[in-house]
Coordinates of C-alpha atoms (C1' of nucleotides) in Angstrom, one line a residue:
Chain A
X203 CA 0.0 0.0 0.0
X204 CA 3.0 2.3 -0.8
X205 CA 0.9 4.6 -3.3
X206 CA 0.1 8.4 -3.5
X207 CA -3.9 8.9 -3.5
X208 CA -5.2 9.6 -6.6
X209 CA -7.6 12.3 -7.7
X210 CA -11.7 11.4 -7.6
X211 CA -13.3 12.0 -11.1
X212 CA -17.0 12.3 -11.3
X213 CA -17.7 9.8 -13.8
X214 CA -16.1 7.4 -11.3
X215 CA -18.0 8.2 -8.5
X216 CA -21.6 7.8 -10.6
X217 CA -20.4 4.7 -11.7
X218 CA -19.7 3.1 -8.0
X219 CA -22.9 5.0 -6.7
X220 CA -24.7 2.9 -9.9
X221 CA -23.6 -0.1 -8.6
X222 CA -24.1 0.2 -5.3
X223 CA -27.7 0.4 -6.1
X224 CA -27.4 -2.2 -8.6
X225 CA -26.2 -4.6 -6.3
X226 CA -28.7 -3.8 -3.7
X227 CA -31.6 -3.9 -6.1
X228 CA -30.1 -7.5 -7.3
X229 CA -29.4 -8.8 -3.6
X230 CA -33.2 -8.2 -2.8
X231 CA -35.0 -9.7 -5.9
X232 CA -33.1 -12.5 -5.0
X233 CA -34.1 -13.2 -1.4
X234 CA -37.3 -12.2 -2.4
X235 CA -37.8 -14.9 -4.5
X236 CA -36.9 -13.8 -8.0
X237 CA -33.1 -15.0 -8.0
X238 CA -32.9 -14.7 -12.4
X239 CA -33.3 -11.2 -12.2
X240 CA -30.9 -8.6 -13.0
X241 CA -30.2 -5.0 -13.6
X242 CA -31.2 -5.4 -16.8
X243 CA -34.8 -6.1 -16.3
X244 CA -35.0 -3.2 -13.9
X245 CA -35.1 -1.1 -16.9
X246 CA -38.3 -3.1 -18.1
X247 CA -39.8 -2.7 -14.7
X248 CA -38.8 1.3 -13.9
X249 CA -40.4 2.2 -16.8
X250 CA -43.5 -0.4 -17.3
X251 CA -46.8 1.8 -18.0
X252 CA -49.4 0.4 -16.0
X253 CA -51.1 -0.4 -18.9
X254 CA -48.2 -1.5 -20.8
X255 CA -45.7 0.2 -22.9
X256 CA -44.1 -0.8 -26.7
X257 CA -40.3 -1.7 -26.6
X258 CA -39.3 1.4 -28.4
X259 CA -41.0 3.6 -25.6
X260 CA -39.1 1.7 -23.1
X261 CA -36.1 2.3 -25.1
X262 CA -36.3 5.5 -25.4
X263 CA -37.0 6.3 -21.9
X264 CA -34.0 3.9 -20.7
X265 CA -31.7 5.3 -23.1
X266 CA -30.8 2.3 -25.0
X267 CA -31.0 0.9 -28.2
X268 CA -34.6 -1.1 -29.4
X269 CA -32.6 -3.9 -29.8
X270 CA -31.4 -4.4 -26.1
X271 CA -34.4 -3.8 -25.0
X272 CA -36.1 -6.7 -26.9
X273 CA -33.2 -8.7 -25.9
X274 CA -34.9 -8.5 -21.9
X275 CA -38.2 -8.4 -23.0
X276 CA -37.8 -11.4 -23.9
X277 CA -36.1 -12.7 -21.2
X278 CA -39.1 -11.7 -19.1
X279 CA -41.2 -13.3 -21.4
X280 CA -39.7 -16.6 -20.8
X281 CA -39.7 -16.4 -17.4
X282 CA -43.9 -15.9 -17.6
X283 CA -43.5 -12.0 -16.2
X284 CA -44.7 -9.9 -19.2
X285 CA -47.0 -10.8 -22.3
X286 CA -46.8 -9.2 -25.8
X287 CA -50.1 -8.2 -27.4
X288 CA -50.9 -6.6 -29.9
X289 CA -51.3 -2.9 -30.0
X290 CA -54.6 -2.2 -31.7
X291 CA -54.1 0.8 -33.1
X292 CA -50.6 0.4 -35.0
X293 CA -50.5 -3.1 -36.9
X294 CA -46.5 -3.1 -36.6
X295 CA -46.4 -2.4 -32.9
X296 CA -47.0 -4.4 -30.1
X297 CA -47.6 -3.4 -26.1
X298 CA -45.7 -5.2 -23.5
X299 CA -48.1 -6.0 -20.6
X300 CA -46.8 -7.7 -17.0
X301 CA -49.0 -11.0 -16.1
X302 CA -49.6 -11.3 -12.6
X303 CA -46.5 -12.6 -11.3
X304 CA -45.2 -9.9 -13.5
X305 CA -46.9 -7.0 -11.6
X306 CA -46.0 -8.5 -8.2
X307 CA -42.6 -8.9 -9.1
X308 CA -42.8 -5.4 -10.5
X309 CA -44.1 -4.2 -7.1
X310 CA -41.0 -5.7 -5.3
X311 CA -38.7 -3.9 -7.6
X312 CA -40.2 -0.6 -7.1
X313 CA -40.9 -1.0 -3.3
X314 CA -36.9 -1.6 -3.3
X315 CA -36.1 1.5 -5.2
X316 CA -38.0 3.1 -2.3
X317 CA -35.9 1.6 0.3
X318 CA -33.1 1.3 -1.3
X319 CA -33.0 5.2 -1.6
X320 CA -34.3 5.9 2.3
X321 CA -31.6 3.0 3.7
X322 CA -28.7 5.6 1.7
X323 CA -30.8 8.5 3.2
X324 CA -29.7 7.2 6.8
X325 CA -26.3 6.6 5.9
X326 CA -25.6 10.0 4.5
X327 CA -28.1 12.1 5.5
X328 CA -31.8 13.0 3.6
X329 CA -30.3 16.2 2.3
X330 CA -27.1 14.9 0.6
X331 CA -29.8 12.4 -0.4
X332 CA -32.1 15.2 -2.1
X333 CA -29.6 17.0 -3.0
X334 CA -28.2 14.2 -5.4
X335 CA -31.5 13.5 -6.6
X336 CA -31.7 17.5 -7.8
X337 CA -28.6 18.0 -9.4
X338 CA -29.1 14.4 -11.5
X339 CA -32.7 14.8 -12.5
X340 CA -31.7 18.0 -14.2
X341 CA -31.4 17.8 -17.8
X342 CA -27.9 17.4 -18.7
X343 CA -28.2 17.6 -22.2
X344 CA -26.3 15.6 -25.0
X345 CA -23.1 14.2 -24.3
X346 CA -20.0 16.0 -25.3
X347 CA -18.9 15.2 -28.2
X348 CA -16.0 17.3 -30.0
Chain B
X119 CA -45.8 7.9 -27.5
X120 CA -49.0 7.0 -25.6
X121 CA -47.6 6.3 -22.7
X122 CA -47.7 7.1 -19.3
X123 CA -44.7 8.4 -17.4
X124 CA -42.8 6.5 -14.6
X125 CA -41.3 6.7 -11.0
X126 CA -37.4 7.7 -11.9
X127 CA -35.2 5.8 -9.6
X128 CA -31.8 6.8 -8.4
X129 CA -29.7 3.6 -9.6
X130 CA -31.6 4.2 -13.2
X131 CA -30.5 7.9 -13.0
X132 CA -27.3 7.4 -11.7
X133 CA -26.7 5.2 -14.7
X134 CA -27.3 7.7 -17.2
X135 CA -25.1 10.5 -15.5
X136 CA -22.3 7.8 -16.0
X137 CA -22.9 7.6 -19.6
X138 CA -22.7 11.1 -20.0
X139 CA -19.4 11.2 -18.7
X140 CA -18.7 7.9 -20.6
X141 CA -19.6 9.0 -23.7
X142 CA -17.9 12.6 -23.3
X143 CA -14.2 10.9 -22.1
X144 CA -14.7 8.1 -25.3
X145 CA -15.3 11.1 -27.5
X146 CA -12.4 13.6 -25.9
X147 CA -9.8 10.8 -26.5
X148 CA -11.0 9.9 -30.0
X149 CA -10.8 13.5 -31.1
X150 CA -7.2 13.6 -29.1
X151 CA -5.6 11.1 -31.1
X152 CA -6.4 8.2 -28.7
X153 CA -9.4 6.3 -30.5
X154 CA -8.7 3.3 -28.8
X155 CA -8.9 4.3 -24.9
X156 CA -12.2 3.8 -23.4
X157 CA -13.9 4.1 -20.3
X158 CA -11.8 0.8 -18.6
X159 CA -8.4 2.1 -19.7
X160 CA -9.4 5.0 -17.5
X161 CA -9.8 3.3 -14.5
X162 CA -6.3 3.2 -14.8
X163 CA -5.5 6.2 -15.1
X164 CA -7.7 8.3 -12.7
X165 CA -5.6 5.8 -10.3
X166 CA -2.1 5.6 -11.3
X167 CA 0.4 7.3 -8.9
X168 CA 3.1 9.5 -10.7
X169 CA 5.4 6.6 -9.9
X170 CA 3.1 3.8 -10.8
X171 CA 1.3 1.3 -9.2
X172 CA 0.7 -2.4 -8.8
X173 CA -2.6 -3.9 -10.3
X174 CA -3.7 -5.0 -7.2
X175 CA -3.8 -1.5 -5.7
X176 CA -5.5 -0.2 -8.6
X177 CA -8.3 -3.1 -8.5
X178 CA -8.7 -2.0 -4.8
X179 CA -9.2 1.7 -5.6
X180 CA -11.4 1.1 -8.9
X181 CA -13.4 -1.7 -6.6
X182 CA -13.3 -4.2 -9.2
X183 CA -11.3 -7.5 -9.2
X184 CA -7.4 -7.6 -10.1
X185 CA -8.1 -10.1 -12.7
X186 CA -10.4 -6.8 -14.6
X187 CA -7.4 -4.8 -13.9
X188 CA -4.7 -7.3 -15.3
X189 CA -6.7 -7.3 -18.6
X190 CA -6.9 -3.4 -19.3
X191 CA -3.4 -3.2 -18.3
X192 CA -2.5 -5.9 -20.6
X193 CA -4.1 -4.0 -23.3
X194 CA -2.4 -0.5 -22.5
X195 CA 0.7 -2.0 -22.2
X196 CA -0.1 -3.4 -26.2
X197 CA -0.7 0.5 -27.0
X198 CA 2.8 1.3 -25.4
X199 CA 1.3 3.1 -23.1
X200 CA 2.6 1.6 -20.2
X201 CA 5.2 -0.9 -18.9
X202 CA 5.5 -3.1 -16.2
X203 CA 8.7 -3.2 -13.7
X204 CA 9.9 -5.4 -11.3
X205 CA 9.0 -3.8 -7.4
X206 CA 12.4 -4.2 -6.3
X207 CA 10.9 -4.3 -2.5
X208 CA 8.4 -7.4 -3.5
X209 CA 9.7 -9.6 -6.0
X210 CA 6.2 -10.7 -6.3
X211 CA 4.9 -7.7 -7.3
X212 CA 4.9 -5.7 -10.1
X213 CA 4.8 -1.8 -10.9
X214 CA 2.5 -0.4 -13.9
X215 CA 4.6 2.9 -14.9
X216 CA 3.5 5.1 -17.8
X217 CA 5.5 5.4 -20.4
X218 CA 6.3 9.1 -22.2
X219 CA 3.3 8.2 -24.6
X220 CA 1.1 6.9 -21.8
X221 CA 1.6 10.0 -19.6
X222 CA 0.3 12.2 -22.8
X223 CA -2.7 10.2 -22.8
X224 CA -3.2 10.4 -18.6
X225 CA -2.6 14.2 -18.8
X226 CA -5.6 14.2 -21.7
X227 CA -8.0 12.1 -19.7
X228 CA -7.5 14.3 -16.6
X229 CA -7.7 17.0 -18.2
X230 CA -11.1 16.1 -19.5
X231 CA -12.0 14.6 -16.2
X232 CA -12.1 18.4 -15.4
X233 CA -13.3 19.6 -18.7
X234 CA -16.7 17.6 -18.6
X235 CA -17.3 18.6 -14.9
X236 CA -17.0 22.4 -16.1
X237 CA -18.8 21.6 -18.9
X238 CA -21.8 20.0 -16.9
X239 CA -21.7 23.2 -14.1
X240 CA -22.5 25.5 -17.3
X241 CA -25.3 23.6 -18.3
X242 CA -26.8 22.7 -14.4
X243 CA -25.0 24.9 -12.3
X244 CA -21.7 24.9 -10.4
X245 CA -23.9 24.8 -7.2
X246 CA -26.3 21.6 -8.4
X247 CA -22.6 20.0 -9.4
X248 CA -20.8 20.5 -5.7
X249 CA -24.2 19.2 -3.9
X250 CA -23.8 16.1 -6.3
X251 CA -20.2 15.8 -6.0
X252 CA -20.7 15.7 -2.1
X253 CA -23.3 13.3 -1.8
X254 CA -21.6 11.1 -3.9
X255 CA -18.2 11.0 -2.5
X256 CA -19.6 10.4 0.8
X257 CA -18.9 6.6 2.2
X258 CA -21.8 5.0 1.4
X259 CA -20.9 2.1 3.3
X260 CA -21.1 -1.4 1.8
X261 CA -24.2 -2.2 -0.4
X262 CA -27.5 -3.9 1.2
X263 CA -27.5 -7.3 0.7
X264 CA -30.3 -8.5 3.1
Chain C
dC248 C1' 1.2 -23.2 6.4
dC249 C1' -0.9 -19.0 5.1
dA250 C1' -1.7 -14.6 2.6
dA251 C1' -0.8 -11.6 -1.3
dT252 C1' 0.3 -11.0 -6.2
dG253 C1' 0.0 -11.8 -10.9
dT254 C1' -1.5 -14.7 -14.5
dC255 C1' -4.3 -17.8 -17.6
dA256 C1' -8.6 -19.6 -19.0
dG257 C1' -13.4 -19.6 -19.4
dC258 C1' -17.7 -17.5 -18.8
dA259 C1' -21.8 -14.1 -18.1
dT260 C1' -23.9 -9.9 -18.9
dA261 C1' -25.3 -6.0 -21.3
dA262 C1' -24.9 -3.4 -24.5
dC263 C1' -23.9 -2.4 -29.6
dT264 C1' -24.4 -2.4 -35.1
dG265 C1' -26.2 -4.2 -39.3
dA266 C1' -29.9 -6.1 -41.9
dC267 C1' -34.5 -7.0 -42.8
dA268 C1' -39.8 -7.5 -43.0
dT269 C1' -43.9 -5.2 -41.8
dC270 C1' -46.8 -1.4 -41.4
dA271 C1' -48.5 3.8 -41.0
Chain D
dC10 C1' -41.1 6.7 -50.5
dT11 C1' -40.1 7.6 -45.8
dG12 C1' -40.1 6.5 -41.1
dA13 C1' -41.2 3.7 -37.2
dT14 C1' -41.4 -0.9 -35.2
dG15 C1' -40.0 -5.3 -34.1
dT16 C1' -36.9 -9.0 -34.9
dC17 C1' -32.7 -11.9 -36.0
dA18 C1' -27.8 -12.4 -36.1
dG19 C1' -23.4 -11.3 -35.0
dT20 C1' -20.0 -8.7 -32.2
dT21 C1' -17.8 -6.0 -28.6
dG22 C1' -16.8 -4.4 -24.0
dT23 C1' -16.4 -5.2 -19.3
dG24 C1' -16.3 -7.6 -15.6
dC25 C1' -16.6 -12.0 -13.0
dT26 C1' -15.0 -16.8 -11.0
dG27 C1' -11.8 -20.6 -10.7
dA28 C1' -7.3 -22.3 -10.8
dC29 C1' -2.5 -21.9 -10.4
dA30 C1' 2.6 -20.6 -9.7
dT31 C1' 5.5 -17.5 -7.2
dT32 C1' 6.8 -14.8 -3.4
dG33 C1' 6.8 -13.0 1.4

DNA sequence: CCAATGTCAGCATAACTGACATCA
DNA sequence: CTGATGTCAGTTGTGCTGACATTG
């Protein structure tokens, strides 16, 4: 351990801060009885309408491409969680709905975002807490990119 | 876009302010000269001591495993970027030390490190930027597993 | 004997791009 | 014709675990 420090960037930090929700988020589907779910699905469930959303609205809203998002789609699909139907007012779209289990394990995933977020609140305080949640729901615009 | 909106949650957020800075350190290399560096490379360099370091001190400060660190070394070292010595203290251990080239390139990335934090307190203010960078550098103690 | 370090191999995950058929 | 949607296929990036030899 014969090393200087090192300075903290920012993109660092949000990425640790990411995972330590990530992993907190997977730790408790797990024990609460949906051990195949991952991060990835989270995406699905965060943005799931109530009444269902297409794929390209939840790709939009996540940020990533269609493709990925059919990818875990599907993956819920197989595991009985969400249905595809058909939407009926666009022939080429179709509206991903949660079945039952789906909902409940929906339910879980959001009641954990809630705790999740009040168990950091009592580690660091409800106003660094707030505070983060300000500055990071701001828009931050595009990416730089020259 | 008939949809309804959702509940935002921090680990979903937190995700996408990484990606901004992702996207803007990829893009500030490529248009540098260094179209090969990516986000992993900079793990190493936000943590590499003017003298170097060994992998295993790196993995501890990025928090990933030394086996993640050992590859993106592997590959910098490839670019010529850096070398690897012989800790004459530990003749188990090793020392990652830039090379000439290599300490261009860190000088680059910090440089943007600082560039895209500026850049983002112009667009959300430099206030809304410390009250992140506070909460987020705060120990968050290890991640909830129960 | 035990712990730390680096290394090799294999694997899982999560995204990407490209291409294409269908439909508005 | 153009654009949006979903889908299939292939690929890349990033990190993991397991196993092992070497060193302290």
């Amino acid at each position: 351990m014969v090393d200087t420090p090192a300075a903290v960037n920012l993109g660092q930090l949000l990425l640790q801060a990411f995972r330590w929700f990530d992993e907190g988020l997977v730790a408790g589907l797990r024990t609460a009885g949906w051990p195949q779910l991952t991060r990835a699905h989270s995406l699905v469930f965060a943005n799931l309408g109530p009444r269902g959303s297409r794929i390209s609205d939840l790709a939009r809203r996540a940020g990533v491409s269609r493709q990925a998002v059919h990818q875990v789609v599907h993956e819920l699909v197989e595991m009985g969680l969400v249905e595809l139907h058909d939407d009926e007012r666009n022939r080429s779209a179709k509206v991903v709905v949660p079945t039952p289990a789906g909902r409940r394990s929906i339910a879980v995933a959001l009641r954990l975002f809630v705790e999740l977020e009040a168990e950091l609140a009592s580690r660091i305080g409800p106003v660094q807490v707030a505070q983060l949640r300000r500055a990071i729901e701001r828009d931050w615009g595009p990416p730089v990119t020259r």
